[in-house]
Amino acid sequence: MNLFEKIFSYQLASRLEETATYTLTSQERAWLKMMLEQPAALHALDPQTLHKIGDCLLEEEIPQLQQALIEKAGSADGQTYSPLLRPLRLIMRRRQAMEIQRLNKHGQLIPTQYGVPWKLEFSMARREWYLLWYNLRTRAAMTTRLIHIQSVAEMVLPEDQYEPICQRMQEICSVERQEAVIQLLPMYNMELTRILHAFSCFDKRVEFVAEEQTYYIHLNFAGNESEYVLNRLRFLGKRVRVIQGDHLKRRMHETATRALARYEQNADK
């Protein structure tokens, strides 16, 4: 039994999603219980929520992976959870503004600023959290690394001001985002779960064309994440093909051309 991945058909998953139903295997419940034992869980979840989940998992046994897995080498992995996530999410849930103190890219403290937090994003390429927010003074969209934020305090914002700010942020961010359509070659349909996992950190929509027995993955990602998308495409190799996305097509063509040229030079020698 695979402890790390739940495998079933995409058609079944899509129908369950339409009815707001989510299934959990016993392996996933055991894995969740093990994750709740981590120190970060105390900061990531409200005590009441943590206690409620723990009560639901009382009968589950924690897998003893330490006896089966031995890590011989690996790079240093920083903490992917930030203590600022909970207070920022709470401010966004209440549709309020914030008072923020942060550092600039040179490590200097910037005077207190006022803004509206709009979205939290995790960069898989840099493995760190970013806050997208609206600066009330400059009326500009800002992107700040959470490790640069010194403190955040909630501020009252009139309800009639919140929606226009969100609409403005949506317009700004939509201009900076890119879209692409990735085709999964039919002979690799059985690997759909693995391929979707490779793009799990991006906003996506899966389309299945029954006449062609082909899956199309519609990706939506920030412009500065295109290099990471290219990395995923190179990793998947001949299993996928870029159907829409001129920038990705051009870069993939450049990569293939350079690789072929290198091997041709070696063949001449």
PDB file of C-alpha atoms in Angstrom:
ATOM      1  CA  MET A   1       0.000   0.000   0.000  1.00  0.00           C
ATOM      2  CA  ASN A   2       1.383   3.381  -0.991  1.00  0.00           C
ATOM      3  CA  LEU A   3       1.418   5.659   2.061  1.00  0.00           C
ATOM      4  CA  PHE A   4       2.165   8.830   0.115  1.00  0.00           C
ATOM      5  CA  GLU A   5      -0.427   8.877  -2.635  1.00  0.00           C
ATOM      6  CA  LYS A   6      -4.089   8.041  -3.136  1.00  0.00           C
ATOM      7  CA  ILE A   7      -4.729   6.725  -6.635  1.00  0.00           C
ATOM      8  CA  PHE A   8      -8.155   6.551  -8.248  1.00  0.00           C
ATOM      9  CA  SER A   9      -9.717   7.689 -11.498  1.00  0.00           C
ATOM     10  CA  TYR A  10     -10.008  11.355 -12.374  1.00  0.00           C
ATOM     11  CA  GLN A  11     -13.689  10.877 -13.287  1.00  0.00           C
ATOM     12  CA  LEU A  12     -14.476   9.625  -9.771  1.00  0.00           C
ATOM     13  CA  ALA A  13     -12.519  12.462  -8.161  1.00  0.00           C
ATOM     14  CA  SER A  14     -14.282  15.129 -10.246  1.00  0.00           C
ATOM     15  CA  ARG A  15     -17.738  13.760  -9.384  1.00  0.00           C
ATOM     16  CA  LEU A  16     -16.930  13.716  -5.682  1.00  0.00           C
ATOM     17  CA  GLU A  17     -15.669  17.292  -5.930  1.00  0.00           C
ATOM     18  CA  GLU A  18     -18.931  18.401  -7.547  1.00  0.00           C
ATOM     19  CA  THR A  19     -20.857  17.098  -4.528  1.00  0.00           C
ATOM     20  CA  ALA A  20     -18.376  18.627  -2.033  1.00  0.00           C
ATOM     21  CA  THR A  21     -17.394  15.121  -0.878  1.00  0.00           C
ATOM     22  CA  TYR A  22     -13.854  14.223   0.078  1.00  0.00           C
ATOM     23  CA  THR A  23     -12.669  10.701   0.857  1.00  0.00           C
ATOM     24  CA  LEU A  24      -9.901   9.789   3.288  1.00  0.00           C
ATOM     25  CA  THR A  25      -8.084   6.470   3.374  1.00  0.00           C
ATOM     26  CA  SER A  26      -6.819   4.936   6.607  1.00  0.00           C
ATOM     27  CA  GLN A  27      -3.258   5.624   5.426  1.00  0.00           C
ATOM     28  CA  GLU A  28      -4.051   9.325   4.990  1.00  0.00           C
ATOM     29  CA  ARG A  29      -5.608   9.521   8.454  1.00  0.00           C
ATOM     30  CA  ALA A  30      -2.540   7.861   9.968  1.00  0.00           C
ATOM     31  CA  TRP A  31      -0.280  10.242   8.051  1.00  0.00           C
ATOM     32  CA  LEU A  32      -2.317  13.214   9.287  1.00  0.00           C
ATOM     33  CA  LYS A  33      -1.999  12.042  12.872  1.00  0.00           C
ATOM     34  CA  MET A  34       1.769  11.828  12.445  1.00  0.00           C
ATOM     35  CA  MET A  35       1.865  15.355  10.995  1.00  0.00           C
ATOM     36  CA  LEU A  36      -0.060  16.677  14.013  1.00  0.00           C
ATOM     37  CA  GLU A  37       2.784  15.429  16.196  1.00  0.00           C
ATOM     38  CA  GLN A  38       5.124  17.940  14.539  1.00  0.00           C
ATOM     39  CA  PRO A  39       5.952  21.137  16.498  1.00  0.00           C
ATOM     40  CA  ALA A  40       4.696  23.330  13.638  1.00  0.00           C
ATOM     41  CA  ALA A  41       1.162  21.946  14.102  1.00  0.00           C
ATOM     42  CA  LEU A  42       0.805  23.918  17.357  1.00  0.00           C
ATOM     43  CA  HIS A  43       1.332  27.167  15.434  1.00  0.00           C
ATOM     44  CA  ALA A  44      -0.480  26.196  12.235  1.00  0.00           C
ATOM     45  CA  LEU A  45      -3.813  25.250  13.834  1.00  0.00           C
ATOM     46  CA  ASP A  46      -6.056  26.795  16.421  1.00  0.00           C
ATOM     47  CA  PRO A  47      -5.979  24.795  19.705  1.00  0.00           C
ATOM     48  CA  GLN A  48      -9.685  24.003  19.392  1.00  0.00           C
ATOM     49  CA  THR A  49      -9.232  22.773  15.815  1.00  0.00           C
ATOM     50  CA  LEU A  50      -6.180  20.732  16.782  1.00  0.00           C
ATOM     51  CA  HIS A  51      -8.095  19.084  19.635  1.00  0.00           C
ATOM     52  CA  LYS A  52     -11.096  18.345  17.399  1.00  0.00           C
ATOM     53  CA  ILE A  53      -8.965  16.672  14.709  1.00  0.00           C
ATOM     54  CA  GLY A  54      -7.076  14.730  17.358  1.00  0.00           C
ATOM     55  CA  ASP A  55     -10.341  13.319  18.740  1.00  0.00           C
ATOM     56  CA  CYS A  56     -11.271  12.066  15.255  1.00  0.00           C
ATOM     57  CA  LEU A  57      -7.913  10.273  14.936  1.00  0.00           C
ATOM     58  CA  LEU A  58      -7.759   8.587  18.334  1.00  0.00           C
ATOM     59  CA  GLU A  59      -8.098   5.071  16.886  1.00  0.00           C
ATOM     60  CA  GLU A  60      -5.493   5.583  14.179  1.00  0.00           C
ATOM     61  CA  GLU A  61      -1.975   4.243  14.609  1.00  0.00           C
ATOM     62  CA  ILE A  62       0.998   6.397  13.679  1.00  0.00           C
ATOM     63  CA  PRO A  63       3.134   4.667  11.000  1.00  0.00           C
ATOM     64  CA  GLN A  64       6.600   3.766  12.251  1.00  0.00           C
ATOM     65  CA  LEU A  65       8.489   5.101   9.252  1.00  0.00           C
ATOM     66  CA  GLN A  66      11.707   5.624  11.182  1.00  0.00           C
ATOM     67  CA  GLN A  67      12.307   1.876  11.070  1.00  0.00           C
ATOM     68  CA  ALA A  68      11.728   1.639   7.322  1.00  0.00           C
ATOM     69  CA  LEU A  69      13.350   4.843   6.054  1.00  0.00           C
ATOM     70  CA  ILE A  70      16.941   5.959   6.543  1.00  0.00           C
ATOM     71  CA  GLU A  71      18.059   9.357   5.268  1.00  0.00           C
ATOM     72  CA  LYS A  72      21.704   9.113   4.231  1.00  0.00           C
ATOM     73  CA  ALA A  73      22.129  12.555   2.680  1.00  0.00           C
ATOM     74  CA  GLY A  74      20.109  15.654   1.954  1.00  0.00           C
ATOM     75  CA  SER A  75      20.244  19.407   1.755  1.00  0.00           C
ATOM     76  CA  ALA A  76      19.209  21.596   4.652  1.00  0.00           C
ATOM     77  CA  ASP A  77      15.451  22.134   4.589  1.00  0.00           C
ATOM     78  CA  GLY A  78      14.080  25.235   6.252  1.00  0.00           C
ATOM     79  CA  GLN A  79      10.744  25.524   7.995  1.00  0.00           C
ATOM     80  CA  THR A  80       8.026  25.943   5.342  1.00  0.00           C
ATOM     81  CA  TYR A  81       5.506  27.185   7.916  1.00  0.00           C
ATOM     82  CA  SER A  82       5.505  30.784   9.127  1.00  0.00           C
ATOM     83  CA  PRO A  83       3.925  31.966  12.410  1.00  0.00           C
ATOM     84  CA  LEU A  84       2.505  34.925  10.448  1.00  0.00           C
ATOM     85  CA  LEU A  85       0.209  32.717   8.371  1.00  0.00           C
ATOM     86  CA  ARG A  86      -2.524  32.427  10.997  1.00  0.00           C
ATOM     87  CA  PRO A  87      -2.815  36.143  11.889  1.00  0.00           C
ATOM     88  CA  LEU A  88      -2.721  37.157   8.221  1.00  0.00           C
ATOM     89  CA  ARG A  89      -5.397  34.634   7.273  1.00  0.00           C
ATOM     90  CA  LEU A  90      -7.532  35.835  10.162  1.00  0.00           C
ATOM     91  CA  ILE A  91      -7.271  39.453   8.945  1.00  0.00           C
ATOM     92  CA  MET A  92      -8.209  38.383   5.414  1.00  0.00           C
ATOM     93  CA  ARG A  93     -11.128  36.316   6.689  1.00  0.00           C
ATOM     94  CA  ARG A  94     -12.449  39.336   8.585  1.00  0.00           C
ATOM     95  CA  ARG A  95     -11.938  41.542   5.496  1.00  0.00           C
ATOM     96  CA  GLN A  96      -9.875  44.071   7.440  1.00  0.00           C
ATOM     97  CA  ALA A  97      -6.719  46.125   6.866  1.00  0.00           C
ATOM     98  CA  MET A  98      -3.342  45.790   8.579  1.00  0.00           C
ATOM     99  CA  GLU A  99      -0.488  47.751  10.051  1.00  0.00           C
ATOM    100  CA  ILE A 100       2.753  46.174   8.878  1.00  0.00           C
ATOM    101  CA  GLN A 101       6.398  46.595   9.801  1.00  0.00           C
ATOM    102  CA  ARG A 102       8.860  45.002   7.394  1.00  0.00           C
ATOM    103  CA  LEU A 103      12.421  45.002   6.142  1.00  0.00           C
ATOM    104  CA  ASN A 104      13.518  45.959   2.659  1.00  0.00           C
ATOM    105  CA  LYS A 105      15.729  43.716   0.526  1.00  0.00           C
ATOM    106  CA  HIS A 106      18.825  45.245   2.172  1.00  0.00           C
ATOM    107  CA  GLY A 107      17.635  44.285   5.659  1.00  0.00           C
ATOM    108  CA  GLN A 108      16.725  47.840   6.708  1.00  0.00           C
ATOM    109  CA  LEU A 109      13.551  48.475   8.708  1.00  0.00           C
ATOM    110  CA  ILE A 110      10.910  50.431   6.793  1.00  0.00           C
ATOM    111  CA  PRO A 111       8.603  52.855   8.658  1.00  0.00           C
ATOM    112  CA  THR A 112       5.183  51.444   9.526  1.00  0.00           C
ATOM    113  CA  GLN A 113       2.932  50.989   6.498  1.00  0.00           C
ATOM    114  CA  TYR A 114      -0.805  50.431   6.151  1.00  0.00           C
ATOM    115  CA  GLY A 115      -2.441  48.117   3.672  1.00  0.00           C
ATOM    116  CA  VAL A 116      -4.907  45.331   2.920  1.00  0.00           C
ATOM    117  CA  PRO A 117      -3.648  41.720   2.761  1.00  0.00           C
ATOM    118  CA  TRP A 118      -5.047  40.056  -0.347  1.00  0.00           C
ATOM    119  CA  LYS A 119      -3.378  36.691  -0.901  1.00  0.00           C
ATOM    120  CA  LEU A 120      -0.746  34.340   0.503  1.00  0.00           C
ATOM    121  CA  GLU A 121       1.376  32.395  -1.970  1.00  0.00           C
ATOM    122  CA  PHE A 122       4.050  29.750  -1.499  1.00  0.00           C
ATOM    123  CA  SER A 123       6.857  29.665  -4.049  1.00  0.00           C
ATOM    124  CA  MET A 124       7.923  26.073  -4.716  1.00  0.00           C
ATOM    125  CA  ALA A 125      11.041  27.318  -6.503  1.00  0.00           C
ATOM    126  CA  ARG A 126      12.248  29.412  -3.537  1.00  0.00           C
ATOM    127  CA  ARG A 127      10.408  27.385  -0.887  1.00  0.00           C
ATOM    128  CA  GLU A 128       9.113  30.374   1.021  1.00  0.00           C
ATOM    129  CA  TRP A 129       5.884  32.293   1.625  1.00  0.00           C
ATOM    130  CA  TYR A 130       4.936  35.629   0.050  1.00  0.00           C
ATOM    131  CA  LEU A 131       2.195  38.107   0.955  1.00  0.00           C
ATOM    132  CA  LEU A 132       0.399  39.990  -1.795  1.00  0.00           C
ATOM    133  CA  TRP A 133      -1.109  43.172  -0.378  1.00  0.00           C
ATOM    134  CA  TYR A 134      -2.431  46.603  -1.307  1.00  0.00           C
ATOM    135  CA  ASN A 135      -0.594  49.672  -0.004  1.00  0.00           C
ATOM    136  CA  LEU A 136      -3.226  52.188   1.127  1.00  0.00           C
ATOM    137  CA  ARG A 137      -0.848  55.166   0.851  1.00  0.00           C
ATOM    138  CA  THR A 138       0.731  54.512  -2.555  1.00  0.00           C
ATOM    139  CA  ARG A 139      -2.296  52.611  -3.928  1.00  0.00           C
ATOM    140  CA  ALA A 140       0.043  50.005  -5.368  1.00  0.00           C
ATOM    141  CA  ALA A 141       0.189  46.216  -5.253  1.00  0.00           C
ATOM    142  CA  MET A 142       3.019  44.912  -3.069  1.00  0.00           C
ATOM    143  CA  THR A 143       4.721  41.520  -2.757  1.00  0.00           C
ATOM    144  CA  THR A 144       6.598  40.863   0.490  1.00  0.00           C
ATOM    145  CA  ARG A 145       8.450  37.805   1.735  1.00  0.00           C
ATOM    146  CA  LEU A 146       7.056  36.694   5.074  1.00  0.00           C
ATOM    147  CA  ILE A 147      10.569  36.362   6.491  1.00  0.00           C
ATOM    148  CA  HIS A 148      10.936  40.148   5.978  1.00  0.00           C
ATOM    149  CA  ILE A 149       7.804  40.990   7.980  1.00  0.00           C
ATOM    150  CA  GLN A 150       8.584  42.008  11.559  1.00  0.00           C
ATOM    151  CA  SER A 151       5.033  42.451  12.851  1.00  0.00           C
ATOM    152  CA  VAL A 152       1.415  42.644  11.690  1.00  0.00           C
ATOM    153  CA  ALA A 153      -1.540  44.226  13.511  1.00  0.00           C
ATOM    154  CA  GLU A 154      -5.184  44.310  12.440  1.00  0.00           C
ATOM    155  CA  MET A 155      -6.868  47.592  11.506  1.00  0.00           C
ATOM    156  CA  VAL A 156     -10.533  48.382  10.944  1.00  0.00           C
ATOM    157  CA  LEU A 157     -11.454  48.942   7.285  1.00  0.00           C
ATOM    158  CA  PRO A 158     -14.908  50.152   6.172  1.00  0.00           C
ATOM    159  CA  GLU A 159     -16.774  47.407   4.314  1.00  0.00           C
ATOM    160  CA  ASP A 160     -17.447  49.620   1.298  1.00  0.00           C
ATOM    161  CA  GLN A 161     -13.679  50.058   0.764  1.00  0.00           C
ATOM    162  CA  TYR A 162     -12.753  46.377   0.851  1.00  0.00           C
ATOM    163  CA  GLU A 163     -14.430  45.178  -2.361  1.00  0.00           C
ATOM    164  CA  PRO A 164     -12.960  47.914  -4.645  1.00  0.00           C
ATOM    165  CA  ILE A 165      -9.474  47.117  -3.298  1.00  0.00           C
ATOM    166  CA  CYS A 166      -9.925  43.397  -3.967  1.00  0.00           C
ATOM    167  CA  GLN A 167     -11.150  44.127  -7.481  1.00  0.00           C
ATOM    168  CA  ARG A 168      -8.150  46.371  -8.104  1.00  0.00           C
ATOM    169  CA  MET A 169      -5.751  43.667  -6.854  1.00  0.00           C
ATOM    170  CA  GLN A 170      -7.449  41.100  -9.080  1.00  0.00           C
ATOM    171  CA  GLU A 171      -6.938  43.323 -12.110  1.00  0.00           C
ATOM    172  CA  ILE A 172      -3.274  43.966 -11.311  1.00  0.00           C
ATOM    173  CA  CYS A 173      -2.410  40.333 -10.626  1.00  0.00           C
ATOM    174  CA  SER A 174      -4.296  39.003 -13.659  1.00  0.00           C
ATOM    175  CA  VAL A 175      -2.032  41.094 -15.916  1.00  0.00           C
ATOM    176  CA  GLU A 176       1.077  39.562 -14.342  1.00  0.00           C
ATOM    177  CA  ARG A 177      -0.147  35.959 -14.595  1.00  0.00           C
ATOM    178  CA  GLN A 178       0.350  33.510 -17.453  1.00  0.00           C
ATOM    179  CA  GLU A 179      -1.737  30.660 -18.778  1.00  0.00           C
ATOM    180  CA  ALA A 180      -0.718  27.462 -20.510  1.00  0.00           C
ATOM    181  CA  VAL A 181      -2.360  24.264 -21.705  1.00  0.00           C
ATOM    182  CA  ILE A 182      -0.444  21.019 -21.244  1.00  0.00           C
ATOM    183  CA  GLN A 183      -1.505  17.898 -23.135  1.00  0.00           C
ATOM    184  CA  LEU A 184      -0.976  14.487 -21.577  1.00  0.00           C
ATOM    185  CA  LEU A 185      -0.232  11.999 -24.346  1.00  0.00           C
ATOM    186  CA  PRO A 186      -2.898   9.227 -24.238  1.00  0.00           C
ATOM    187  CA  MET A 187      -0.367   6.411 -23.886  1.00  0.00           C
ATOM    188  CA  TYR A 188       0.569   7.893 -20.470  1.00  0.00           C
ATOM    189  CA  ASN A 189      -2.984   8.345 -19.142  1.00  0.00           C
ATOM    190  CA  MET A 190      -2.258   5.901 -16.332  1.00  0.00           C
ATOM    191  CA  GLU A 191       0.297   8.372 -14.973  1.00  0.00           C
ATOM    192  CA  LEU A 192      -2.207  11.219 -14.617  1.00  0.00           C
ATOM    193  CA  THR A 193      -1.957  11.279 -10.816  1.00  0.00           C
ATOM    194  CA  ARG A 194       1.828  11.586 -10.927  1.00  0.00           C
ATOM    195  CA  ILE A 195       1.686  14.348 -13.526  1.00  0.00           C
ATOM    196  CA  LEU A 196      -0.955  16.320 -11.610  1.00  0.00           C
ATOM    197  CA  HIS A 197       1.231  16.012  -8.526  1.00  0.00           C
ATOM    198  CA  ALA A 198       4.070  17.669 -10.459  1.00  0.00           C
ATOM    199  CA  PHE A 199       1.796  20.696 -11.010  1.00  0.00           C
ATOM    200  CA  SER A 200       0.088  20.540  -7.607  1.00  0.00           C
ATOM    201  CA  CYS A 201       1.353  23.973  -6.490  1.00  0.00           C
ATOM    202  CA  PHE A 202      -0.342  25.804  -9.398  1.00  0.00           C
ATOM    203  CA  ASP A 203      -3.926  26.805 -10.082  1.00  0.00           C
ATOM    204  CA  LYS A 204      -5.130  24.325 -12.647  1.00  0.00           C
ATOM    205  CA  ARG A 205      -8.147  22.825 -14.358  1.00  0.00           C
ATOM    206  CA  VAL A 206      -8.222  19.374 -15.965  1.00  0.00           C
ATOM    207  CA  GLU A 207     -10.222  18.754 -19.136  1.00  0.00           C
ATOM    208  CA  PHE A 208     -10.848  15.253 -20.506  1.00  0.00           C
ATOM    209  CA  VAL A 209     -11.794  14.854 -24.181  1.00  0.00           C
ATOM    210  CA  ALA A 210     -13.494  11.463 -24.446  1.00  0.00           C
ATOM    211  CA  GLU A 211     -13.296  11.291 -28.267  1.00  0.00           C
ATOM    212  CA  GLU A 212      -9.503  11.602 -28.107  1.00  0.00           C
ATOM    213  CA  GLN A 213      -9.069   9.879 -24.717  1.00  0.00           C
ATOM    214  CA  THR A 214      -6.801  12.795 -23.898  1.00  0.00           C
ATOM    215  CA  TYR A 215      -6.335  14.934 -20.790  1.00  0.00           C
ATOM    216  CA  TYR A 216      -5.564  18.662 -21.043  1.00  0.00           C
ATOM    217  CA  ILE A 217      -4.184  20.508 -18.006  1.00  0.00           C
ATOM    218  CA  HIS A 218      -4.948  24.251 -17.980  1.00  0.00           C
ATOM    219  CA  LEU A 219      -2.328  25.976 -15.809  1.00  0.00           C
ATOM    220  CA  ASN A 220      -2.492  29.469 -14.335  1.00  0.00           C
ATOM    221  CA  PHE A 221       0.695  30.764 -12.714  1.00  0.00           C
ATOM    222  CA  ALA A 222       2.602  33.931 -11.867  1.00  0.00           C
ATOM    223  CA  GLY A 223       5.021  35.251 -14.453  1.00  0.00           C
ATOM    224  CA  ASN A 224       8.027  34.781 -12.166  1.00  0.00           C
ATOM    225  CA  GLU A 225       7.181  31.078 -11.781  1.00  0.00           C
ATOM    226  CA  SER A 226       7.588  30.200 -15.463  1.00  0.00           C
ATOM    227  CA  GLU A 227      11.068  28.790 -14.844  1.00  0.00           C
ATOM    228  CA  TYR A 228       9.668  26.363 -12.286  1.00  0.00           C
ATOM    229  CA  VAL A 229       6.962  25.297 -14.752  1.00  0.00           C
ATOM    230  CA  LEU A 230       9.693  24.654 -17.318  1.00  0.00           C
ATOM    231  CA  ASN A 231      11.559  22.574 -14.746  1.00  0.00           C
ATOM    232  CA  ARG A 232       8.444  20.430 -14.243  1.00  0.00           C
ATOM    233  CA  LEU A 233       7.950  20.030 -17.996  1.00  0.00           C
ATOM    234  CA  ARG A 234      11.533  18.880 -18.489  1.00  0.00           C
ATOM    235  CA  PHE A 235      11.096  16.433 -15.612  1.00  0.00           C
ATOM    236  CA  LEU A 236       7.995  14.894 -17.238  1.00  0.00           C
ATOM    237  CA  GLY A 237       9.729  14.657 -20.623  1.00  0.00           C
ATOM    238  CA  LYS A 238       7.870  12.912 -23.434  1.00  0.00           C
ATOM    239  CA  ARG A 239       4.735  12.341 -21.353  1.00  0.00           C
ATOM    240  CA  VAL A 240       3.437  15.875 -21.944  1.00  0.00           C
ATOM    241  CA  ARG A 241       3.355  18.503 -24.661  1.00  0.00           C
ATOM    242  CA  VAL A 242       2.732  22.246 -24.446  1.00  0.00           C
ATOM    243  CA  ILE A 243      -0.332  23.109 -26.560  1.00  0.00           C
ATOM    244  CA  GLN A 244      -0.788  26.768 -25.548  1.00  0.00           C
ATOM    245  CA  GLY A 245       1.815  29.120 -24.084  1.00  0.00           C
ATOM    246  CA  ASP A 246       4.202  30.738 -26.536  1.00  0.00           C
ATOM    247  CA  HIS A 247       6.862  31.478 -23.908  1.00  0.00           C
ATOM    248  CA  LEU A 248       6.946  27.884 -22.668  1.00  0.00           C
ATOM    249  CA  LYS A 249       7.000  26.544 -26.226  1.00  0.00           C
ATOM    250  CA  ARG A 250       9.926  28.782 -27.151  1.00  0.00           C
ATOM    251  CA  ARG A 251      11.943  27.886 -24.064  1.00  0.00           C
ATOM    252  CA  MET A 252      11.316  24.155 -24.477  1.00  0.00           C
ATOM    253  CA  HIS A 253      12.385  24.414 -28.122  1.00  0.00           C
ATOM    254  CA  GLU A 254      15.579  26.213 -27.075  1.00  0.00           C
ATOM    255  CA  THR A 255      16.346  23.536 -24.495  1.00  0.00           C
ATOM    256  CA  ALA A 256      15.839  20.707 -26.991  1.00  0.00           C
ATOM    257  CA  THR A 257      17.904  22.483 -29.673  1.00  0.00           C
ATOM    258  CA  ARG A 258      20.856  23.040 -27.327  1.00  0.00           C
ATOM    259  CA  ALA A 259      20.747  19.449 -26.102  1.00  0.00           C
ATOM    260  CA  LEU A 260      20.726  18.084 -29.644  1.00  0.00           C
ATOM    261  CA  ALA A 261      23.553  20.419 -30.673  1.00  0.00           C
ATOM    262  CA  ARG A 262      25.684  19.202 -27.779  1.00  0.00           C
ATOM    263  CA  TYR A 263      25.237  15.570 -28.733  1.00  0.00           C
ATOM    264  CA  GLU A 264      25.903  16.295 -32.405  1.00  0.00           C
ATOM    265  CA  GLN A 265      29.221  17.923 -31.469  1.00  0.00           C
ATOM    266  CA  ASN A 266      30.176  14.879 -29.437  1.00  0.00           C
ATOM    267  CA  ALA A 267      29.239  12.590 -32.331  1.00  0.00           C
ATOM    268  CA  ASP A 268      31.541  14.499 -34.728  1.00  0.00           C
ATOM    269  CA  LYS A 269      34.477  13.999 -32.363  1.00  0.00           C
TER     270      LYS A 269
END
